[in-house]
Amino acid sequence: MEYKSKPDNRSDNADKIQDMINNTKENIKEAETSMQIGNEQQKQNALEKNQRREESLSALESELRDEQSFNNTND
């Protein structure tokens, strides 16, 4: 029995990455809102999470540019 790998389908990668970016931005906003009512430990945790989210956003935005470039050259 011979196994064949699926072909690389990158047609919707840019859309998926954009959704992740939007979700991450929404999570940042929600965390900022929760920081206004939480105790000091909760505020610190939310702040640390948002810092990681900001780093993720940079990486996602770079990946989105790469996908958009790939799609533009392969259209």
mmCIF file of C-alpha atoms in Angstrom:
data_model
loop_
_atom_site.group_PDB
_atom_site.id
_atom_site.type_symbol
_atom_site.label_atom_id
_atom_site.label_comp_id
_atom_site.label_asym_id
_atom_site.label_seq_id
_atom_site.Cartn_x
_atom_site.Cartn_y
_atom_site.Cartn_z
ATOM 1 C CA MET A 1 0.000 0.000 0.000
ATOM 2 C CA GLU A 2 1.479 3.304 -1.085
ATOM 3 C CA TYR A 3 0.753 6.518 0.808
ATOM 4 C CA LYS A 4 0.605 9.843 -0.954
ATOM 5 C CA SER A 5 0.885 13.127 0.859
ATOM 6 C CA LYS A 6 -1.720 15.774 0.333
ATOM 7 C CA PRO A 7 -0.695 18.652 -1.912
ATOM 8 C CA ASP A 8 0.204 21.887 -0.174
ATOM 9 C CA ASN A 9 -2.912 24.067 -0.199
ATOM 10 C CA ARG A 10 -2.041 27.563 0.961
ATOM 11 C CA SER A 11 -5.021 29.278 -0.615
ATOM 12 C CA ASP A 12 -6.717 30.164 2.679
ATOM 13 C CA ASN A 13 -3.681 30.578 4.927
ATOM 14 C CA ALA A 14 -3.798 34.383 4.748
ATOM 15 C CA ASP A 15 -7.440 34.386 5.822
ATOM 16 C CA LYS A 16 -6.723 32.053 8.735
ATOM 17 C CA ILE A 17 -3.772 34.160 9.872
ATOM 18 C CA GLN A 18 -5.871 37.322 9.647
ATOM 19 C CA ASP A 19 -8.504 35.646 11.845
ATOM 20 C CA MET A 20 -5.805 34.783 14.392
ATOM 21 C CA ILE A 21 -4.598 38.392 14.368
ATOM 22 C CA ASN A 22 -8.131 39.685 14.925
ATOM 23 C CA ASN A 23 -8.737 37.188 17.754
ATOM 24 C CA THR A 24 -5.461 38.101 19.434
ATOM 25 C CA LYS A 25 -6.283 41.819 19.277
ATOM 26 C CA GLU A 26 -9.697 41.110 20.790
ATOM 27 C CA ASN A 27 -8.075 39.093 23.590
ATOM 28 C CA ILE A 28 -5.746 42.007 24.318
ATOM 29 C CA LYS A 29 -8.710 44.372 24.619
ATOM 30 C CA GLU A 30 -10.576 41.973 26.899
ATOM 31 C CA ALA A 31 -7.521 41.563 29.121
ATOM 32 C CA GLU A 32 -7.097 45.340 29.347
ATOM 33 C CA THR A 33 -10.708 45.624 30.451
ATOM 34 C CA SER A 34 -10.283 42.903 33.063
ATOM 35 C CA MET A 35 -7.176 44.642 34.424
ATOM 36 C CA GLN A 36 -9.387 47.517 35.560
ATOM 37 C CA ILE A 37 -11.363 45.318 37.953
ATOM 38 C CA GLY A 38 -8.931 42.576 38.967
ATOM 39 C CA ASN A 39 -6.614 42.353 41.930
ATOM 40 C CA GLU A 40 -2.888 43.061 41.574
ATOM 41 C CA GLN A 41 -1.986 39.450 40.755
ATOM 42 C CA GLN A 42 -4.679 39.244 38.088
ATOM 43 C CA LYS A 43 -3.521 42.548 36.619
ATOM 44 C CA GLN A 44 0.067 41.321 36.495
ATOM 45 C CA ASN A 45 -0.968 38.049 34.851
ATOM 46 C CA ALA A 46 -3.035 39.884 32.246
ATOM 47 C CA LEU A 47 -0.184 42.288 31.565
ATOM 48 C CA GLU A 48 2.256 39.418 31.026
ATOM 49 C CA LYS A 49 -0.183 37.632 28.731
ATOM 50 C CA ASN A 50 -0.669 40.789 26.706
ATOM 51 C CA GLN A 51 3.077 41.179 26.309
ATOM 52 C CA ARG A 52 3.236 37.662 24.881
ATOM 53 C CA ARG A 53 0.248 38.416 22.669
ATOM 54 C CA GLU A 54 1.980 41.524 21.304
ATOM 55 C CA GLU A 55 5.003 39.396 20.411
ATOM 56 C CA SER A 56 2.715 36.891 18.717
ATOM 57 C CA LEU A 57 1.051 39.677 16.763
ATOM 58 C CA SER A 58 4.387 40.739 15.315
ATOM 59 C CA ALA A 59 5.117 37.191 14.202
ATOM 60 C CA LEU A 60 1.608 36.696 12.797
ATOM 61 C CA GLU A 61 1.733 39.956 10.867
ATOM 62 C CA SER A 62 5.067 38.939 9.356
ATOM 63 C CA GLU A 63 3.644 35.544 8.423
ATOM 64 C CA LEU A 64 0.597 37.229 6.891
ATOM 65 C CA ARG A 65 2.832 39.396 4.694
ATOM 66 C CA ASP A 66 4.694 36.263 3.573
ATOM 67 C CA GLU A 67 1.453 34.471 2.690
ATOM 68 C CA GLN A 68 0.098 37.478 0.831
ATOM 69 C CA SER A 69 3.355 37.754 -1.100
ATOM 70 C CA PHE A 70 3.214 34.029 -1.936
ATOM 71 C CA ASN A 71 -0.392 34.353 -3.123
ATOM 72 C CA ASN A 72 0.422 37.411 -5.249
ATOM 73 C CA THR A 73 3.287 35.653 -7.007
ATOM 74 C CA ASN A 74 1.274 32.472 -7.607
ATOM 75 C CA ASP A 75 -1.945 34.004 -8.897
#
